[in-house]
Structure formats: C-alpha cells, structure tokens
Short mmCIF file of C-alpha atoms and ligand atoms in Angstrom, two decimals:
data_model
loop_
_atom_site.label_atom_id
_atom_site.label_comp_id
_atom_site.label_asym_id
_atom_site.label_seq_id
_atom_site.Cartn_x
_atom_site.Cartn_y
_atom_site.Cartn_z
CA UNK A 1 -32.87 -4.94 27.88
CA UNK A 2 -31.37 -6.59 24.71
CA UNK A 3 -31.37 -10.26 26.26
CA UNK A 4 -32.93 -12.94 24.82
CA UNK A 5 -36.63 -13.66 26.51
CA UNK A 6 -35.71 -17.47 26.38
CA UNK A 7 -38.27 -17.96 23.57
CA UNK A 8 -38.03 -20.78 21.63
CA UNK A 9 -39.13 -19.64 17.89
CA UNK A 10 -41.02 -21.85 15.47
CA UNK A 11 -40.39 -20.86 11.91
CA UNK A 12 -39.46 -22.57 8.43
CA UNK A 13 -36.32 -23.68 7.52
CA UNK A 14 -34.78 -25.58 4.17
CA UNK A 15 -33.33 -28.60 5.65
CA UNK A 16 -31.18 -31.23 3.96
CA UNK A 17 -32.02 -34.59 5.45
CA UNK A 18 -29.83 -36.51 2.72
CA UNK A 19 -27.33 -36.13 0.42
CA UNK A 20 -28.23 -35.52 -3.40
CA UNK A 21 -31.83 -34.78 -2.37
CA UNK A 22 -33.77 -31.55 -2.04
CA UNK A 23 -34.31 -29.38 0.33
CA UNK A 24 -37.60 -30.14 2.56
CA UNK A 25 -39.18 -26.71 3.93
CA UNK A 26 -39.68 -27.88 7.34
CA UNK A 27 -41.12 -26.20 10.70
CA UNK A 28 -38.18 -26.20 12.96
CA UNK A 29 -37.50 -24.55 16.59
CA UNK A 30 -34.77 -21.98 17.28
CA UNK A 31 -33.39 -22.28 20.36
CA UNK A 32 -32.86 -18.77 22.09
CA UNK A 33 -29.33 -17.56 21.99
CA UNK A 34 -27.12 -18.57 24.80
CA UNK A 35 -24.23 -16.36 25.98
CA UNK A 36 -21.94 -14.76 23.12
CA UNK A 37 -24.48 -16.05 20.69
CA UNK A 38 -27.21 -13.68 18.54
CA UNK A 39 -30.21 -14.90 16.90
CA UNK A 40 -31.01 -13.20 13.58
CA UNK A 41 -34.18 -12.77 11.57
CA UNK A 42 -32.74 -13.61 8.06
CA UNK A 43 -33.96 -11.21 5.17
CA UNK A 44 -32.27 -12.42 2.27
CA UNK A 45 -29.28 -14.91 1.35
CA UNK A 46 -27.49 -15.91 -1.72
CA UNK A 47 -27.04 -19.17 -3.05
CA UNK A 48 -23.39 -19.80 -3.32
CA UNK A 49 -21.54 -22.98 -4.96
CA UNK A 50 -20.44 -24.42 -2.02
CA UNK A 51 -23.89 -25.02 -0.56
CA UNK A 52 -24.35 -27.27 -3.69
CA UNK A 53 -20.86 -29.07 -3.13
CA UNK A 54 -22.24 -30.37 0.26
CA UNK A 55 -25.70 -31.37 -1.57
CA UNK A 56 -23.84 -33.38 -4.11
CA UNK A 57 -21.33 -34.82 -1.51
CA UNK A 58 -17.91 -33.12 -2.81
CA UNK A 59 -17.65 -31.38 0.44
CA UNK A 60 -18.21 -32.90 3.81
CA UNK A 61 -20.69 -31.44 6.32
CA UNK A 62 -22.65 -33.55 9.21
CA UNK A 63 -26.22 -34.13 8.34
CA UNK A 64 -29.08 -33.18 8.56
CA UNK A 65 -28.20 -29.48 8.56
CA UNK A 66 -29.48 -25.93 7.60
CA UNK A 67 -27.03 -24.67 4.71
CA UNK A 68 -26.30 -21.39 3.53
CA UNK A 69 -23.61 -18.72 4.35
CA UNK A 70 -24.55 -15.52 2.00
CA UNK A 71 -27.15 -13.93 4.29
CA UNK A 72 -27.99 -10.50 5.72
CA UNK A 73 -30.72 -9.93 8.74
CA UNK A 74 -31.69 -8.07 11.63
CA UNK A 75 -30.92 -9.17 15.17
CA UNK A 76 -33.98 -10.68 16.80
CA UNK A 77 -32.41 -11.35 20.25
CA UNK A 78 -28.85 -11.72 21.94
CA UNK A 79 -27.42 -13.69 24.68
CA UNK A 80 -25.88 -12.71 27.87
CA UNK A 81 -22.42 -10.67 27.37
CA UNK A 82 -23.26 -9.89 24.06
CA UNK A 83 -22.11 -6.38 23.53
CA UNK A 84 -21.28 -5.83 19.88
CA UNK A 85 -25.02 -5.95 18.35
CA UNK A 86 -28.59 -5.11 19.95
CA UNK A 87 -31.85 -6.14 18.82
CA UNK A 88 -33.34 -4.50 15.93
CA UNK A 89 -29.59 -3.78 14.28
CA UNK A 90 -28.95 -5.18 10.60
CA UNK A 91 -26.14 -7.57 10.42
CA UNK A 92 -24.40 -9.92 8.08
CA UNK A 93 -23.46 -13.33 9.67
CA UNK A 94 -19.80 -14.24 8.80
CA UNK A 95 -18.76 -17.71 7.66
CA UNK A 96 -15.06 -16.62 8.65
CA UNK A 97 -15.41 -15.60 12.26
CA UNK A 98 -13.22 -12.70 13.95
CA UNK A 99 -12.77 -13.61 17.70
CA UNK A 100 -10.13 -11.14 18.02
CA UNK A 101 -8.23 -13.20 20.72
CA UNK A 102 -6.50 -15.97 18.77
CA UNK A 103 -3.10 -15.57 17.19
CA UNK A 104 -4.50 -15.11 13.51
CA UNK A 105 -6.97 -12.52 14.54
CA UNK A 106 -4.09 -10.71 16.44
CA UNK A 107 -1.84 -10.72 13.38
CA UNK A 108 -2.25 -7.55 11.19
CA UNK A 109 -2.38 -9.92 7.99
CA UNK A 110 -4.04 -12.97 9.11
CA UNK A 111 -8.00 -13.38 8.69
CA UNK A 112 -8.21 -17.32 9.34
CA UNK A 113 -9.62 -17.18 12.64
CA UNK A 114 -8.81 -20.63 14.57
CA UNK A 115 -12.57 -20.35 15.42
CA UNK A 116 -13.62 -21.16 12.13
CA UNK A 117 -15.87 -24.18 11.48
CA UNK A 118 -15.09 -24.84 7.84
CA UNK A 119 -12.42 -27.41 7.56
CA UNK A 120 -13.50 -30.00 10.03
CA UNK A 121 -17.09 -29.01 10.30
CA UNK A 122 -18.68 -29.65 13.88
CA UNK A 123 -22.28 -28.65 12.90
CA UNK A 124 -22.68 -27.15 16.10
CA UNK A 125 -22.34 -23.98 18.03
CA UNK A 126 -19.03 -23.62 19.94
CA UNK A 127 -20.65 -25.30 22.83
CA UNK A 128 -20.99 -28.35 20.96
CA UNK A 129 -24.76 -28.44 20.58
CA UNK A 130 -27.13 -27.13 17.94
CA UNK A 131 -30.00 -24.45 18.09
CA UNK A 132 -31.74 -26.03 15.38
CA UNK A 133 -34.91 -28.78 16.18
CA UNK A 134 -37.14 -30.48 13.70
CA UNK A 135 -39.16 -33.40 14.27
CA UNK A 136 -37.67 -33.92 17.55
CA UNK A 137 -34.43 -34.19 16.12
CA UNK A 138 -31.07 -31.91 16.45
CA UNK A 139 -30.36 -30.14 13.06
CA UNK A 140 -26.77 -29.17 12.49
CA UNK A 141 -25.56 -25.66 11.64
CA UNK A 142 -23.52 -25.11 8.51
CA UNK A 143 -20.32 -22.77 8.57
CA UNK A 144 -21.64 -21.14 11.71
CA UNK A 145 -24.11 -19.20 9.97
CA UNK A 146 -27.19 -21.35 8.25
CA UNK A 147 -28.96 -18.66 6.40
CA UNK A 148 -31.41 -20.92 4.63
CA UNK A 149 -34.12 -20.55 7.78
CA UNK A 150 -36.13 -17.61 8.73
CA UNK A 151 -34.28 -17.28 11.85
CA UNK A 152 -30.72 -18.64 12.55
CA UNK A 153 -28.32 -18.32 15.67
CA UNK A 154 -24.79 -17.42 15.14
CA UNK A 155 -21.80 -16.40 17.45
CA UNK A 156 -21.07 -13.34 18.65
CA UNK A 157 -17.58 -13.09 16.97
CA UNK A 158 -19.42 -14.45 13.77
CA UNK A 159 -21.70 -11.34 12.96
CA UNK A 160 -21.08 -7.97 11.23
CA UNK A 161 -23.27 -5.02 12.35
CA UNK A 162 -23.98 -3.16 9.16
CA UNK A 163 -25.45 0.42 7.93
CA UNK A 164 -29.21 0.52 9.28
CA UNK A 165 -29.92 1.89 5.85
CA UNK A 166 -28.45 -0.82 3.74
CA UNK A 167 -30.68 -2.84 1.34
CA UNK A 168 -30.16 -6.25 2.72
CA UNK A 169 -31.46 -8.28 -0.25
CA UNK A 170 -28.17 -6.75 -2.16
CA UNK A 171 -25.58 -6.61 0.64
CA UNK A 172 -26.07 -10.16 1.68
CA UNK A 173 -23.53 -10.95 -0.91
CA UNK A 174 -20.90 -9.02 0.88
CA UNK A 175 -21.44 -12.51 2.99
CA UNK A 176 -19.21 -14.35 0.59
CA UNK A 177 -19.00 -14.37 -3.12
CA UNK A 178 -18.43 -10.59 -3.45
CA UNK A 179 -16.11 -9.92 -0.69
CA UNK A 180 -14.18 -13.23 -1.64
CA UNK A 181 -13.23 -11.65 -5.36
CA UNK A 182 -13.27 -8.14 -4.46
CA UNK A 183 -10.71 -8.55 -1.59
CA UNK A 184 -8.60 -10.86 -3.86
CA UNK A 185 -7.99 -7.90 -6.05
CA UNK A 186 -7.59 -5.29 -2.94
CA UNK A 187 -6.46 -6.91 -0.38
CA UNK A 188 -4.65 -9.92 -1.18
CA UNK A 189 -2.87 -8.95 -4.70
CA UNK A 190 -3.05 -5.28 -3.67
CA UNK A 191 -3.70 -4.26 -6.95
CA UNK A 192 -1.74 -1.05 -7.97
CA UNK A 193 -3.03 1.82 -10.19
CA UNK A 194 -2.08 1.76 -13.72
CA UNK A 195 -1.28 -1.90 -13.57
CA UNK A 196 -2.57 -4.52 -15.68
CA UNK A 197 -4.53 -7.35 -14.46
CA UNK A 198 -5.82 -10.70 -15.82
CA UNK A 199 -9.02 -12.51 -14.42
CA UNK A 200 -9.64 -16.20 -15.23
CA UNK A 201 -13.23 -16.95 -14.79
CA UNK A 202 -15.98 -14.60 -15.06
CA UNK A 203 -18.40 -16.14 -13.06
CA UNK A 204 -19.99 -14.04 -9.88
CA UNK A 205 -16.82 -14.30 -7.96
CA UNK A 206 -14.23 -13.45 -11.35
CA UNK A 207 -16.72 -10.37 -11.79
CA UNK A 208 -16.35 -9.39 -8.14
CA UNK A 209 -12.33 -9.50 -8.64
CA UNK A 210 -12.89 -7.45 -11.91
CA UNK A 211 -14.62 -4.84 -9.78
CA UNK A 212 -11.54 -5.12 -7.27
CA UNK A 213 -9.26 -4.35 -9.94
CA UNK A 214 -11.22 -1.62 -11.28
CA UNK A 215 -11.43 0.03 -7.76
CA UNK A 216 -7.85 -0.50 -7.11
CA UNK A 217 -7.22 1.90 -10.38
CA UNK A 218 -6.08 -0.98 -12.83
CA UNK A 219 -5.37 0.32 -16.23
CA UNK A 220 -6.07 -2.98 -18.05
CA UNK A 221 -8.55 -5.63 -17.05
CA UNK A 222 -8.28 -8.67 -19.10
CA UNK A 223 -11.07 -11.13 -18.46
CA UNK A 224 -10.36 -15.16 -19.73
CA UNK A 225 -13.20 -17.37 -20.03
CA UNK A 226 -14.32 -20.07 -22.68
CA UNK A 227 -18.15 -19.04 -22.34
CA UNK A 228 -18.20 -15.73 -24.32
CA UNK A 229 -21.46 -15.06 -23.22
CA UNK A 230 -19.81 -13.98 -19.66
CA UNK A 231 -17.95 -11.10 -21.77
CA UNK A 232 -20.47 -8.33 -22.07
CA UNK A 233 -21.20 -8.24 -18.31
CA UNK A 234 -17.46 -8.37 -17.38
CA UNK A 235 -17.08 -5.41 -19.54
CA UNK A 236 -19.98 -3.47 -18.03
CA UNK A 237 -18.25 -3.95 -14.36
CA UNK A 238 -14.82 -2.75 -15.48
CA UNK A 239 -13.02 -5.29 -17.69
CA UNK A 240 -11.44 -3.82 -20.57
CA UNK A 241 -10.79 -6.83 -22.74
CA UNK A 242 -12.16 -10.13 -22.54
CA UNK A 243 -10.60 -13.54 -24.53
CA UNK A 244 -11.42 -17.05 -24.76
CA UNK A 245 -8.77 -19.82 -24.79
CA UNK A 246 -10.35 -21.69 -27.15
CA UNK A 247 -9.57 -18.53 -30.04
CA UNK A 248 -6.13 -19.42 -29.88
CA UNK A 249 -3.58 -22.22 -30.83
CA UNK A 250 -1.02 -20.97 -28.21
CA UNK A 251 -1.20 -21.49 -24.63
CA UNK A 252 -3.36 -18.72 -23.32
CA UNK A 253 -0.43 -17.77 -20.62
CA UNK A 254 1.73 -17.05 -24.02
CA UNK A 255 -1.34 -14.94 -25.61
CA UNK A 256 -1.44 -12.95 -22.10
CA UNK A 257 2.33 -12.54 -22.25
CA UNK A 258 2.38 -10.97 -25.56
CA UNK A 259 -0.82 -8.80 -24.98
CA UNK A 260 1.07 -7.35 -22.10
CA UNK A 261 4.45 -6.65 -23.44
CA UNK A 262 5.95 -9.67 -20.88
CA UNK A 263 3.87 -10.49 -18.26
CA UNK A 264 0.64 -8.98 -16.43
CA UNK A 265 1.15 -7.45 -12.96
CA UNK A 266 -1.58 -9.44 -11.26
CA UNK A 267 -3.30 -12.56 -12.10
CA UNK A 268 -6.48 -14.27 -10.49
CA UNK A 269 -7.67 -17.77 -10.81
CA UNK A 270 -11.12 -17.61 -10.00
CA UNK A 271 -12.20 -21.20 -12.01
CA UNK A 272 -10.98 -23.84 -9.58
CA UNK A 273 -8.88 -25.98 -12.04
CA UNK A 274 -5.36 -26.48 -11.61
CA UNK A 275 -4.46 -26.06 -15.20
CA UNK A 276 -5.80 -22.43 -15.13
CA UNK A 277 -4.03 -21.96 -11.84
CA UNK A 278 -0.84 -23.01 -13.94
CA UNK A 279 -1.65 -20.49 -16.50
CA UNK A 280 -2.33 -17.83 -14.10
CA UNK A 281 0.79 -18.26 -12.63
CA UNK A 282 2.74 -18.36 -16.02
CA UNK A 283 0.98 -15.19 -17.20
CA UNK A 284 2.44 -12.88 -14.45
CA UNK A 285 5.49 -10.96 -15.02
CA UNK A 286 8.54 -13.22 -14.15
CA UNK A 287 10.32 -10.83 -11.69
CA UNK A 288 7.66 -8.65 -9.93
CA UNK A 289 4.07 -10.73 -10.99
CA UNK A 290 1.70 -11.35 -8.48
CA UNK A 291 -0.93 -14.42 -8.64
CA UNK A 292 -3.76 -15.13 -6.52
CA UNK A 293 -5.45 -18.39 -6.27
CA UNK A 294 -9.61 -17.52 -5.54
CA UNK A 295 -11.16 -21.17 -6.71
CA UNK A 296 -10.97 -23.91 -4.72
CA UNK A 297 -9.48 -27.05 -6.80
CA UNK A 298 -11.60 -30.53 -6.37
CA UNK A 299 -10.34 -32.29 -3.29
CA UNK A 300 -7.31 -34.31 -3.94
CA UNK A 301 -5.80 -32.61 -7.06
CA UNK A 302 -2.31 -31.62 -6.61
CA UNK A 303 0.06 -29.34 -9.08
CA UNK A 304 3.46 -29.86 -9.52
CA UNK A 305 5.64 -26.62 -11.03
CA UNK A 306 8.92 -25.89 -11.90
CA UNK A 307 10.63 -23.74 -9.14
CA UNK A 308 12.13 -21.45 -11.54
CA UNK A 309 8.77 -20.09 -11.86
CA UNK A 310 8.72 -18.45 -8.37
CA UNK A 311 12.83 -18.11 -8.06
CA UNK A 312 12.61 -15.37 -10.85
CA UNK A 313 10.55 -13.48 -8.31
CA UNK A 314 6.80 -14.31 -8.85
CA UNK A 315 4.44 -14.27 -5.70
CA UNK A 316 1.85 -16.79 -5.83
CA UNK A 317 -0.85 -16.55 -2.96
CA UNK A 318 -4.40 -17.08 -2.14
CA UNK A 319 -6.84 -16.18 0.62
CA UNK A 320 -10.35 -17.24 1.87
CA UNK A 321 -12.91 -14.37 2.08
CA UNK A 322 -10.77 -12.16 0.02
CA UNK A 323 -8.04 -11.79 2.80
CA UNK A 324 -10.63 -9.67 4.73
CA UNK A 325 -10.82 -9.70 8.43
CA UNK A 326 -14.46 -10.28 8.41
CA UNK A 327 -16.26 -8.19 11.29
CA UNK A 328 -13.72 -5.27 10.63
CA UNK A 329 -14.19 -5.37 6.80
CA UNK A 330 -17.88 -6.21 6.23
CA UNK A 331 -19.38 -2.73 7.57
CA UNK A 332 -16.67 -1.02 5.29
CA UNK A 333 -17.68 -2.87 2.36
CA UNK A 334 -21.37 -2.32 3.03
CA UNK A 335 -20.44 1.64 3.36
CA UNK A 336 -18.73 1.07 0.06
CA UNK A 337 -21.51 -0.28 -1.53
CA UNK A 338 -23.67 2.68 -0.14
CA UNK A 339 -21.16 5.16 -1.78
CA UNK A 340 -21.52 3.24 -4.87
CA UNK A 341 -17.72 2.56 -5.05
CA UNK A 342 -18.80 -0.90 -6.87
CA UNK A 343 -21.99 -2.21 -8.88
CA UNK A 344 -22.38 -5.32 -6.77
CA UNK A 345 -26.01 -5.33 -7.43
CA UNK A 346 -25.29 -6.36 -11.09
CA UNK A 347 -24.26 -9.71 -9.83
CA UNK A 348 -27.66 -10.52 -8.89
CA UNK A 349 -29.35 -12.10 -11.74
CA UNK A 350 -32.21 -14.09 -10.09
CA UNK A 351 -34.41 -13.30 -6.87
CA UNK A 352 -36.87 -15.92 -5.59
CA UNK A 353 -38.69 -16.23 -2.62
CA UNK A 354 -37.34 -18.48 0.06
CA UNK A 355 -39.99 -21.05 -0.76
CA UNK A 356 -38.12 -21.90 -3.88
CA UNK A 357 -34.92 -22.41 -2.80
CA UNK A 358 -34.98 -25.85 -4.84
CA UNK A 359 -35.58 -23.53 -7.64
CA UNK A 360 -32.61 -21.63 -7.35
CA UNK A 361 -30.34 -24.50 -6.99
CA UNK A 362 -31.53 -25.98 -10.26
CA UNK A 363 -30.84 -22.29 -11.60
CA UNK A 364 -27.25 -22.51 -10.33
CA UNK A 365 -26.80 -26.10 -11.71
CA UNK A 366 -28.34 -25.08 -14.98
CA UNK A 367 -25.60 -22.24 -15.17
CA UNK A 368 -22.68 -25.28 -14.68
CA UNK A 369 -24.35 -27.74 -16.83
CA UNK A 370 -23.17 -26.54 -20.44
CA UNK A 371 -19.68 -27.14 -19.37
CA UNK A 372 -20.34 -30.84 -18.20
CA UNK A 373 -19.99 -32.84 -21.32
CA UNK A 374 -23.08 -34.49 -22.31
CA UNK A 375 -25.17 -32.04 -20.29
CA UNK A 376 -28.05 -30.17 -21.75
CA UNK A 377 -27.40 -26.52 -22.77
CA UNK A 378 -27.68 -23.87 -20.40
CA UNK A 379 -31.35 -22.54 -20.54
CA UNK A 380 -30.16 -19.09 -19.47
CA UNK A 381 -27.46 -17.40 -20.20
CA UNK A 382 -27.09 -14.97 -17.63
CA UNK A 383 -27.32 -16.98 -14.31
CA UNK A 384 -24.75 -15.44 -12.03
CA UNK A 385 -26.23 -15.03 -8.49
CA UNK A 386 -29.71 -15.81 -7.07
CA UNK A 387 -30.70 -14.36 -4.02
CA UNK A 388 -33.74 -15.67 -1.78
CA UNK A 389 -35.99 -13.47 0.04
CA UNK A 390 -37.85 -14.21 3.25
N1 COD B 401 -11.03 -21.73 -18.88
C1 COD B 401 -11.36 -20.60 -18.83
N2 COD B 401 -12.97 -20.05 -18.03
C2 COD B 401 -13.56 -20.96 -17.63
C3 COD B 401 -12.81 -22.55 -18.12
C4 COD B 401 -11.50 -22.64 -18.43
N3 COD B 401 -10.76 -23.89 -18.54
N4 COD B 401 -13.82 -23.71 -17.25
C5 COD B 401 -14.81 -23.04 -16.84
N5 COD B 401 -14.57 -21.29 -16.93
C6 COD B 401 -15.47 -20.39 -16.48
C7 COD B 401 -17.04 -20.74 -16.38
O1 COD B 401 -17.34 -20.56 -17.83
C8 COD B 401 -17.59 -19.81 -16.02
O2 COD B 401 -17.84 -18.41 -16.10
C9 COD B 401 -16.24 -19.28 -14.59
O3 COD B 401 -15.22 -19.98 -14.96
C10 COD B 401 -16.59 -19.81 -13.40
O4 COD B 401 -17.73 -19.03 -12.89
P1 COD B 401 -18.70 -20.05 -11.88
O5 COD B 401 -20.12 -18.88 -11.85
O6 COD B 401 -19.11 -21.42 -12.05
O7 COD B 401 -18.29 -19.50 -10.35
P2 COD B 401 -18.26 -18.42 -9.46
O8 COD B 401 -17.63 -17.38 -9.88
O9 COD B 401 -19.66 -18.33 -8.47
O10 COD B 401 -17.29 -19.22 -8.25
C11 COD B 401 -16.07 -19.82 -8.79
C12 COD B 401 -15.32 -20.16 -7.60
C13 COD B 401 -13.96 -20.86 -8.49
C14 COD B 401 -14.43 -18.99 -7.05
C15 COD B 401 -15.75 -21.13 -6.36
O11 COD B 401 -16.59 -22.29 -7.15
C16 COD B 401 -14.80 -21.40 -5.51
O12 COD B 401 -13.85 -22.52 -5.76
N6 COD B 401 -14.59 -20.95 -4.48
C17 COD B 401 -13.34 -20.68 -3.58
C18 COD B 401 -13.57 -21.37 -2.53
C19 COD B 401 -13.99 -20.36 -1.09
O13 COD B 401 -13.50 -19.12 -1.19
N7 COD B 401 -14.75 -20.92 -0.18
C20 COD B 401 -15.30 -20.07 0.89
C21 COD B 401 -16.68 -20.20 0.97
S1 COD B 401 -17.69 -20.45 -0.52
ZN1 ZN B 402 -19.60 -19.29 -0.48
ZN1 ZN B 403 -9.70 -15.39 15.93
#
C-alpha cells in the first residue's frame, strides 16, 4: 500500500517555453514517482520573485520548464522505498532539500544540503531524467519542486509532511518567502529579547523578518524603506518605527546609530542591493552588532569594505531559507502558524486561480515597476504576495 500504481497523470501545468514570454497553460503528462520520489497534487502556490528572475533571464535554469517553488499539496502516490510520507498526507515541497546524509546535513548548523539543485540547475530529478512531458518533449523541473503544475514529482528528501489540519493556501508561503525572512531573524541572527533591530526593505520577506524579530522578543524594530506605503503593514506585523532614507540628509546608517544610541543589535538587508548591505553592516553596533544579508544582489556585483568594520567585533552573515534545515523546520513552522505565533497570512495580498498565473506575474511586476525610473506608477500599493489556488 502506498506505492505508485505506475499511472501517468495528465493534468494542467504552466510551461515556460521561452524567456520573457508568458506561461502557456498546457496539458502535461506527469510520470509516476520512481524510487525515493513523491508525486504531489498541488493545492496552492505562492509566486516568488526568483521565478520571475528565471523568466527575465537574470537567473539561469534550463528551458522548457515548470517553475514554482513555494507550494503546498497532498501526496498522491509514492515511489519504492519512501517512508516519510504516504498518499493523503499534506506536504510542503522544499527547494532546499535535507538528505540527512551529507556533510552539511550532518552539521548541527548547516542547511545547504549538497543535494540542492539551485546553483547549477540540472532541471532533472536526481537520476538525470524528468517526470514531465508535454507535446512529446521532456519538460524540466525547477529547484526540485516545480509547483506551477496540478501534479508534480519531488525527491523524498525535498518534501516535508505537515499538520493535516493546516490551510494549504496559507502555509504554502512557508516553502520560501516567509521562512527566508523569519529564520533570518530567529535562526541566523538569533535576535535576543529586548534588542533593537533594523530591517532594510519591507516587502514580503522583510515583513517576515519583522515578524521573526517580534517573535524573538525584540524591543525595537525599525523598518527602513523608500516606499512609505509599506509602513502601515510593517507596523501591523511588529515594526515599532519606520523611516525612509529619503527623509534624511545624512546617510541612513548615521540616522540609525543616533536612534539606537550607537548602533543597533541586529540589522537585516532584505532588498538585494550592495549599498544597503553596507548601510546595514555599518548601522549595527561596532563591537557586538550582527548584520544579516537576506537579499541576493544582482549577479556579478561585488562589495569592498574597510576590514576595520569587522575587526571591531561585528558579525556579518547570510543564509538561504532562513538558515532552517528544511524538513526538520517546515513542520514546526506550520505548527507555530497554527498556534498563531506570527500573522503570516497577512502577507497574502492577492489570491488567483492557477489559470491566471500570468496575471499573478503581472501583479508582481507592477509592484516592482514604480522603483524603476521611467516605468508607470504601480497600480496597486498593497502588492505583497500572490497565491495561486488549484
Ligand atoms: N532603500 C530602502 N528600501 C528599498 C530600496 C532602497 N534603496 N530599494 C528598494 N527598497 C524596498 C522596496 O520599496 C520594497 O518594499 C523592498 O525594498 C523590497 O521588497 P520586494 O517586495 O521587492 O521583495 P521581497 O520582500 O519579496 O524579496 C526581497 C529579497 C531581496 C529578499 C528577494 O528578492 C531576494 O533577493 N531573495 C534572496 C534570495 C533567496 O533567498 N533565494 C532563495 C529562493 S527564492
Ligand atoms: Zn523563492
Ligand atoms: Zn544533505
């Protein structure tokens, strides 16, 4: 019982055939899971900026492919040897696997499992083949998850079983954006009770950092964003003050040092710009401040710094997926959400049916466009995260 019945499933998936083009909703064939693989019926998926980076060509993944890496669903069938999940289980596929056997998985603090398929994406399962076929052609997987499909196949080490009562249209965000921000505060920085935190960038991930700082008991959480429309939401989820760098003559790190009596305890860069990474480093206390890089800077950009900034005692760090070991942490985060330890669902600003995926990406892009010189003003001030439901 529980093994696949070797049935190919025909279903709808959003296929990206070419860069810079909309998705085509296609009928695809999803092969049954092989040994140590799991086939999942997707119920909901968030749209993350990284998916759009692939479409734009600013990040590489082999085409044609099924994107998506922030989903939740129900196990449909499992391959031979799968022991951690069974058909009917609610699960979150994780782009950062946890094989449990590699050097990184065995290290108590490491989370970047060597089985990750992100840095030199293969587009295949671990055996080098794909489970998706469309119009007779193999279609590639993405980040080992490919959630923009009614059914997907993932490795067993890239799936976390979660509470059977959890709302999948909400907890899907634990698959990427929420965990990335929340863990950066609770796990990577290890924010302490009573501390002062500065969060640069109040998008969905920055708001999740704010929630992490609050959950960890920070006394002051200062949000920094050039878009003041972001302040209300940030304050709703835990920011105690919000400031815009555009309101000050002097550099924002100087403003923050003054506000905090010499430097904040913890700072976070959640924008993906090297200038704000430097500001975040400089605004933290010279002897014991901790600064965490959460945003990814454009490909080849480099930073140079005066080593004295670190010699005095600051800690500068970063992590993917909030430093969480995925399979261990995702079920716990779902429990914490169910226990209302953080208002993660307030990150969901839009919900669309899966077939409207191209509209979802337009929303994401319109949220970004107002910061691009020459682009139209954003139509909707409140775009945070769009969730697609199947
Ligand atoms: N100063 C202050 N605020 C700014 C500035 C600036 N110069 N420029 C932009 N901002 C603000 C914007 O107004 C916006 O509110 C915010 O910064 C950015 O928010 P979003 O909505 O664009 O982005 P998020 O929150 O969804 O994600 C931001 C990240 C930087 C975290 C994300 O793009 C990223 O790089 N992720 C890290 C990579 C990663 O972990 N990948 C793993 C799988 S995806
Ligand atoms: Zn993501
Ligand atoms: Zn591993």
